[in-house]
mmCIF file of C-alpha atoms in Angstrom:
data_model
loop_
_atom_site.group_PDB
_atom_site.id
_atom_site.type_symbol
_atom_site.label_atom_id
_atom_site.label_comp_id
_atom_site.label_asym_id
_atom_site.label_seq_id
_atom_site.Cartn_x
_atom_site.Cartn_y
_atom_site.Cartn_z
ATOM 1 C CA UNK A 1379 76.856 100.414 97.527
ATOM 2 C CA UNK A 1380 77.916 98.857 94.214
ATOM 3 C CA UNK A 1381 76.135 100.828 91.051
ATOM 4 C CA UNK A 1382 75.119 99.230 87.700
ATOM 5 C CA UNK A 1383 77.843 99.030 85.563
ATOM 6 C CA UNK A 1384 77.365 101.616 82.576
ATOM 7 C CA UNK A 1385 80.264 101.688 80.811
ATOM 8 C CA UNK A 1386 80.616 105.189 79.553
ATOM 9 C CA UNK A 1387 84.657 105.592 78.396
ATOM 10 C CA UNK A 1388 86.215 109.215 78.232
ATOM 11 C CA UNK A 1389 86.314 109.999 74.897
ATOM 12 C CA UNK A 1390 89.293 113.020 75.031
ATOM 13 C CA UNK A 1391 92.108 112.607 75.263
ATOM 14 C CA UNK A 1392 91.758 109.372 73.080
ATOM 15 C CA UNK A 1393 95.336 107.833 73.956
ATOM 16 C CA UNK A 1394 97.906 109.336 76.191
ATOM 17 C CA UNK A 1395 101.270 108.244 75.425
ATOM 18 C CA UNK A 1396 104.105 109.081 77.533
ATOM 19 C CA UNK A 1397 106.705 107.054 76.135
ATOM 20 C CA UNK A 1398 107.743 104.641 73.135
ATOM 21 C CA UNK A 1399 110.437 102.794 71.910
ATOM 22 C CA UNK A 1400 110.971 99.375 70.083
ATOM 23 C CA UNK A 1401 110.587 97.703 73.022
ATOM 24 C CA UNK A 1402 107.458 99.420 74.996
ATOM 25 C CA UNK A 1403 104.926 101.633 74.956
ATOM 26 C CA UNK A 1404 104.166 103.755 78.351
ATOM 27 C CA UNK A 1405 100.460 105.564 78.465
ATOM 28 C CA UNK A 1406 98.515 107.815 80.967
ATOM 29 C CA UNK A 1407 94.661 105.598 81.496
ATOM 30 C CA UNK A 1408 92.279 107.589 82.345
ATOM 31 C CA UNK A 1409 90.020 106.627 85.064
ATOM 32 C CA UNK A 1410 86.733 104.859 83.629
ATOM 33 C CA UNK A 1411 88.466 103.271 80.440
ATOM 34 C CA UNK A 1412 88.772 99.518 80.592
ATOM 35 C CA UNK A 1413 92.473 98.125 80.317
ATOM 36 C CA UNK A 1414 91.087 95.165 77.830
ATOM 37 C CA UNK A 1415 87.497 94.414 75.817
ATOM 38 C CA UNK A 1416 84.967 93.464 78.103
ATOM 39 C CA UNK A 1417 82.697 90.073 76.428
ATOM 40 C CA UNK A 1418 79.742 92.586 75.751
ATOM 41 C CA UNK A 1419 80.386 94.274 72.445
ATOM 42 C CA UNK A 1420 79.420 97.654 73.861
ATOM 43 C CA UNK A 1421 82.738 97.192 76.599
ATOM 44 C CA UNK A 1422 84.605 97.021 73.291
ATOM 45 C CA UNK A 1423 86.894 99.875 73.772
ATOM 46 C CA UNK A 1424 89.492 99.825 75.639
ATOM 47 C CA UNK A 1425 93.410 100.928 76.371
ATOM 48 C CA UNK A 1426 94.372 98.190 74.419
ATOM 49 C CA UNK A 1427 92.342 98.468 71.261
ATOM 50 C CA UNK A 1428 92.804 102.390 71.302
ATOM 51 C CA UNK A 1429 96.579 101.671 71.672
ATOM 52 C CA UNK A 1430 97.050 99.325 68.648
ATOM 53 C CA UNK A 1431 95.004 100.957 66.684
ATOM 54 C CA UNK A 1432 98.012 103.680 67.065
ATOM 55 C CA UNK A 1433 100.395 100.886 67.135
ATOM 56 C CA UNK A 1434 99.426 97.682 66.128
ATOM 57 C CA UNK A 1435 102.267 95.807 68.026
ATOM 58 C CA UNK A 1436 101.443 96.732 71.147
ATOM 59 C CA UNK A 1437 100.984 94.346 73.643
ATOM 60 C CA UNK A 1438 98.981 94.458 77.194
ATOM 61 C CA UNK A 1439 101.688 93.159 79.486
ATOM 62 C CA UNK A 1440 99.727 94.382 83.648
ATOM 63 C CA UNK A 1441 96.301 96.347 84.228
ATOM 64 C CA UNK A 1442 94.646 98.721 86.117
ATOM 65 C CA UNK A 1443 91.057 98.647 87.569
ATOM 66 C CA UNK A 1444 88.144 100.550 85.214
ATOM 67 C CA UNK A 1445 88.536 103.358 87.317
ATOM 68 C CA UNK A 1446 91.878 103.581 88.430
ATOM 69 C CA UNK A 1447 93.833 106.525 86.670
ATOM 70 C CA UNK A 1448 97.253 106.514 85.810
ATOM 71 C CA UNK A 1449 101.081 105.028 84.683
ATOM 72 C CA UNK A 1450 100.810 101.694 82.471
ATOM 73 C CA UNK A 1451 102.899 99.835 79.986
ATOM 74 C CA UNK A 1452 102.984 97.401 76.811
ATOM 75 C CA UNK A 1453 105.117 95.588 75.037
ATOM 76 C CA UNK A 1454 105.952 96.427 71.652
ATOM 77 C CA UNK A 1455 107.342 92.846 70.860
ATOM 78 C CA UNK A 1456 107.434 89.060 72.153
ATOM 79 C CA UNK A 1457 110.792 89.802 74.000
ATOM 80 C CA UNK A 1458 110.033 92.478 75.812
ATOM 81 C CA UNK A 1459 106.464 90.871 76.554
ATOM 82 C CA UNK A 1460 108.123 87.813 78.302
ATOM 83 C CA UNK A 1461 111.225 90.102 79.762
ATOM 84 C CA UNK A 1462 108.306 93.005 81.920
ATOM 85 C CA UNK A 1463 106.260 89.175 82.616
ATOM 86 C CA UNK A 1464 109.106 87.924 84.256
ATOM 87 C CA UNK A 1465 109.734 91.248 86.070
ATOM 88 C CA UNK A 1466 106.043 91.163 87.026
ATOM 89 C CA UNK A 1467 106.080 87.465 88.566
ATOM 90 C CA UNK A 1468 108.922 88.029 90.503
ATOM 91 C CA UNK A 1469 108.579 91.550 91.860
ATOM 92 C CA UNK A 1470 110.637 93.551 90.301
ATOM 93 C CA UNK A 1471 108.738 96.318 89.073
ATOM 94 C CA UNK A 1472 107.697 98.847 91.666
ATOM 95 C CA UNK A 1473 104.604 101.181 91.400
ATOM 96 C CA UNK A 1474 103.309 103.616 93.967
ATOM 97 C CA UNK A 1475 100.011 104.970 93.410
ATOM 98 C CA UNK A 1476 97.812 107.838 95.047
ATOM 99 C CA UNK A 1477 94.895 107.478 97.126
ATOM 100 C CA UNK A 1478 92.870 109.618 98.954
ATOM 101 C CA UNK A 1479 90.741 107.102 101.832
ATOM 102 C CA UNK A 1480 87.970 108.509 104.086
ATOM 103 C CA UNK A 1481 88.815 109.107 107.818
ATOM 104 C CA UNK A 1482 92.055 110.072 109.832
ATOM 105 C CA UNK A 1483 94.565 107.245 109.233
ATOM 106 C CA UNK A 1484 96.212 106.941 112.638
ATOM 107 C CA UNK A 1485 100.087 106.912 111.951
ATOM 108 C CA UNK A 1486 102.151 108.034 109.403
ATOM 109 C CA UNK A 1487 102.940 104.931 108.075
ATOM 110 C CA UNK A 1488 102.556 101.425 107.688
ATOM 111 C CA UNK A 1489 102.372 98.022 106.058
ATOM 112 C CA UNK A 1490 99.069 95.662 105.769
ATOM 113 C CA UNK A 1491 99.739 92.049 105.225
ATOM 114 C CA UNK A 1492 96.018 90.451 104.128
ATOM 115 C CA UNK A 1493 95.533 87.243 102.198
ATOM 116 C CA UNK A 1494 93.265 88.177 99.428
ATOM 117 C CA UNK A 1495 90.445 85.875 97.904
ATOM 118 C CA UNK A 1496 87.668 86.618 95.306
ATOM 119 C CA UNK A 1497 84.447 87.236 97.213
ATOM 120 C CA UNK A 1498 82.891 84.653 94.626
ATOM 121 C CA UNK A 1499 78.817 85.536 95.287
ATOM 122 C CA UNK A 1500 79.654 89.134 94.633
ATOM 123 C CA UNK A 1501 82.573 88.934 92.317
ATOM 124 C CA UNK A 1502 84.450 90.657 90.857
ATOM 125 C CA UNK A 1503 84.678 91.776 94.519
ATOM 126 C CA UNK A 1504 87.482 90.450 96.669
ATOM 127 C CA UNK A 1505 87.514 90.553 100.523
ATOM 128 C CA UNK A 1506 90.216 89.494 103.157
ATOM 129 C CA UNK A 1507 90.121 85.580 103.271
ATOM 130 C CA UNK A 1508 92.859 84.290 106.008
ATOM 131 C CA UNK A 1509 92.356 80.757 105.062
ATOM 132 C CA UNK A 1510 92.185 80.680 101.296
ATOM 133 C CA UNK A 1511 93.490 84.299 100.120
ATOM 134 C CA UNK A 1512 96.503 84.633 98.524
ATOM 135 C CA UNK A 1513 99.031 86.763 99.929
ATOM 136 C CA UNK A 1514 99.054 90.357 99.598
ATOM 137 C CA UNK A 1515 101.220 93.070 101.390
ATOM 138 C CA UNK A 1516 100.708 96.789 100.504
ATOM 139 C CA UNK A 1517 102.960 99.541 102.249
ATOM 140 C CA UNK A 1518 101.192 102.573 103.078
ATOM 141 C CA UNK A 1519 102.324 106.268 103.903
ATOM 142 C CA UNK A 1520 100.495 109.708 104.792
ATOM 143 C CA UNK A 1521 100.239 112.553 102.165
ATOM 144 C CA UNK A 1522 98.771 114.782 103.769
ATOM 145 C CA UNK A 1523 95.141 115.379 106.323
ATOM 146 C CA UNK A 1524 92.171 116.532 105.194
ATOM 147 C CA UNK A 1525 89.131 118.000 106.753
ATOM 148 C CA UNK A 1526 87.382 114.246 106.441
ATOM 149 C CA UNK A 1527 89.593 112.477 104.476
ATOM 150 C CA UNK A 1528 93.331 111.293 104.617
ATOM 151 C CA UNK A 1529 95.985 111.308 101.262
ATOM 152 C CA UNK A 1530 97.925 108.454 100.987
ATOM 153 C CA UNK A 1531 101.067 107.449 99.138
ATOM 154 C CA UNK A 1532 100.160 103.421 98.672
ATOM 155 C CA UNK A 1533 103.158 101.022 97.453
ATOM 156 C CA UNK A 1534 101.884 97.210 96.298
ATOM 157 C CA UNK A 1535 104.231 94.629 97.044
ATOM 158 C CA UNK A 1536 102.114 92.222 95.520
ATOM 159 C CA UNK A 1537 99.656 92.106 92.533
ATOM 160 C CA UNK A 1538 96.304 91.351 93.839
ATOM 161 C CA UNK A 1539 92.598 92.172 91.612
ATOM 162 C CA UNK A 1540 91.468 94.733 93.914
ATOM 163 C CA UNK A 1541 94.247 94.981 96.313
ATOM 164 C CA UNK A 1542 94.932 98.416 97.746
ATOM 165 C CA UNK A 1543 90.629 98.983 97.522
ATOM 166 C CA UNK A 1544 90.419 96.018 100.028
ATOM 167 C CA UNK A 1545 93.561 96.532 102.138
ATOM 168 C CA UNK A 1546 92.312 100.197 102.509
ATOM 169 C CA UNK A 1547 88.843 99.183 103.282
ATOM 170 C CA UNK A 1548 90.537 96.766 106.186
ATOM 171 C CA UNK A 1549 92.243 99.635 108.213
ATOM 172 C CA UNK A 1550 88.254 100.945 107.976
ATOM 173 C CA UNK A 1551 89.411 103.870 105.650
ATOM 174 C CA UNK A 1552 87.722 103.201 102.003
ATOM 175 C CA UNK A 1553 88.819 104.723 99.427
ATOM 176 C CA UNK A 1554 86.583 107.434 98.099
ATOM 177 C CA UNK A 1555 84.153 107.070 94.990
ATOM 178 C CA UNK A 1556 85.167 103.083 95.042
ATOM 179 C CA UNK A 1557 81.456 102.029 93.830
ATOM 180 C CA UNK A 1558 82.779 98.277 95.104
ATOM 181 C CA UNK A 1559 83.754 99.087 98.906
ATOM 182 C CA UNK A 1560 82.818 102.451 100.071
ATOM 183 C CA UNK A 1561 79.660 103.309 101.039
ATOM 184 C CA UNK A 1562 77.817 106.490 102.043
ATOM 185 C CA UNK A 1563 79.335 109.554 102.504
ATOM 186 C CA UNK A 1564 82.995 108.017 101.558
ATOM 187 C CA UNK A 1565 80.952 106.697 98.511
ATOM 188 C CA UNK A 1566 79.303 109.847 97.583
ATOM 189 C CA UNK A 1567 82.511 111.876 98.551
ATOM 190 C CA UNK A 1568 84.398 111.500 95.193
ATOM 191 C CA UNK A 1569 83.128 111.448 91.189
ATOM 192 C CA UNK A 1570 85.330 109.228 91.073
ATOM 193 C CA UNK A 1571 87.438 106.686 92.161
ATOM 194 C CA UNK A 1572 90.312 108.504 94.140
ATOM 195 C CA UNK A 1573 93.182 105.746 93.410
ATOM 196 C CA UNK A 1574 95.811 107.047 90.785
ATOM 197 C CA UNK A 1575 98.994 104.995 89.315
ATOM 198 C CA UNK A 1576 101.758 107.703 90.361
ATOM 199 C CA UNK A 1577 104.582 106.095 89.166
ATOM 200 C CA UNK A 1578 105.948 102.820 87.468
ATOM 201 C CA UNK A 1579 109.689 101.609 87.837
ATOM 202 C CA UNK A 1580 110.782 99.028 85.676
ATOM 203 C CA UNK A 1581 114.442 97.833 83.545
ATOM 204 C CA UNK A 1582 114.477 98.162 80.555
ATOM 205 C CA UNK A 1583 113.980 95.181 78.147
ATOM 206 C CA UNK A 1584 116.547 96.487 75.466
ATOM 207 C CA UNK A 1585 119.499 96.825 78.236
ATOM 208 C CA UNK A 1586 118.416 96.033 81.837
ATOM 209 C CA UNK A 1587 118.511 100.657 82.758
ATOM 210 C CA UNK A 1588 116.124 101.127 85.327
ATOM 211 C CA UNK A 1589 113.791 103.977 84.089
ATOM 212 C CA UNK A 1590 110.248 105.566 85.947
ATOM 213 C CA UNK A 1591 107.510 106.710 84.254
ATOM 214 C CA UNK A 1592 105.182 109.061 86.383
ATOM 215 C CA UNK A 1593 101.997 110.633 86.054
ATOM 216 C CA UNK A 1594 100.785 113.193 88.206
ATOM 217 C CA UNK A 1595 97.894 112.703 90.378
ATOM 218 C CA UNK A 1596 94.703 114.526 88.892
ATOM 219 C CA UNK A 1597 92.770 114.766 92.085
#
């Protein structure tokens, strides 16, 4: 079941940084830190704020869920903010991420193609909505199998708020700790929400390179 939301940020490390140039600024989130202020002053910090108050130019260009860990990056000018939009709207940044789901995935690989919509009486939830959801494909691949559980390799081919939480929870495998979609003992089976941002793949603004940025899985 979904908790209260008490929004309690890690404190240590304050700001992660991976990599910076002129053009952008790669960081590690850490799972329960919001990507951008919340409207309640006490959801004030964020990855943003934290990251210009380091370096003021900064710029949030994509997010990740409160309590999604993992690979994310700004824009440290106007140019670069419009060149990683455009590479967002049409695709051509690639991120795979690491989830561990509750259950025995049958298969060792696979692709679910769901129309997403926002569940609008119990937003910011999002469900499967074939008439009115927007599309949404999310390639997924087997890790490794657990005693109850299954590790997953998941690859977004679209954007969606919510996505790989609600195309997981359609095969019937939640992901574990996801206070939104799992329940009972796939709920309870995590401290946290077991979705990570493995690795981002984007060109580079200043001269088109393609360059990854990784962070390794904590769970």
């Amino acid at each position: 079941m979904s908790s209260p939301f008490r929004y309690e940020p890690p404190m240590e490390p304050h700001l992660t940084v991976l990599h910076r140039d002129a053009d952008i600024l790669v960081l590690d989130k850490q799972s329960g830190l919001l990507c951008v202020a919340g409207k309640p002053a006490e959801h004030g910090d964020c990855l943003e704020r934290r990251a210009r108050d380091a370096y003021p130019d900064a710029r949030i260009v994509h997010r990740l869920d409160r309590d999604t860990s993992g690979v994310i990056v700004m824009a440290m000018n106007p140019k670069a903010h419009r060149h990683l939009g455009l590479q967002f709207e049409r695709r051509k940044i690639r991120k795979t991420y690491v989830a561990r789901v509750w259950g025995d995935v049958v298969g060792e690989s696979g692709r679910v193609d769901l129309p997403i919509a926002c569940d609008w009486p119990n937003r910011p939830k999002q469900m499967v909505d074939m008439e009115a959801g927007r599309p949404a494909q999310t390639e997924w691949e087997i890790l490794a199998r657990e005693e109850t559980t299954t590790r997953l390799r998941l690859s977004p081919l679209t954007g969606r708020s919510h996505q790989l939480r609600v195309h997981m929870l359609s095969l019937g495998h939640p992901i574990l700790g996801d206070n939104f979609y799992a329940t009972g003992e796939a709920f309870a089976a995590a401290d946290r929400l077991q979705l990570h941002a493995e690795t981002l793949t984007l060109h580079h603004p200043a001269d088109g390179t393609v360059r990854t940025y990784s962070v390794p899985c904590p769970f």
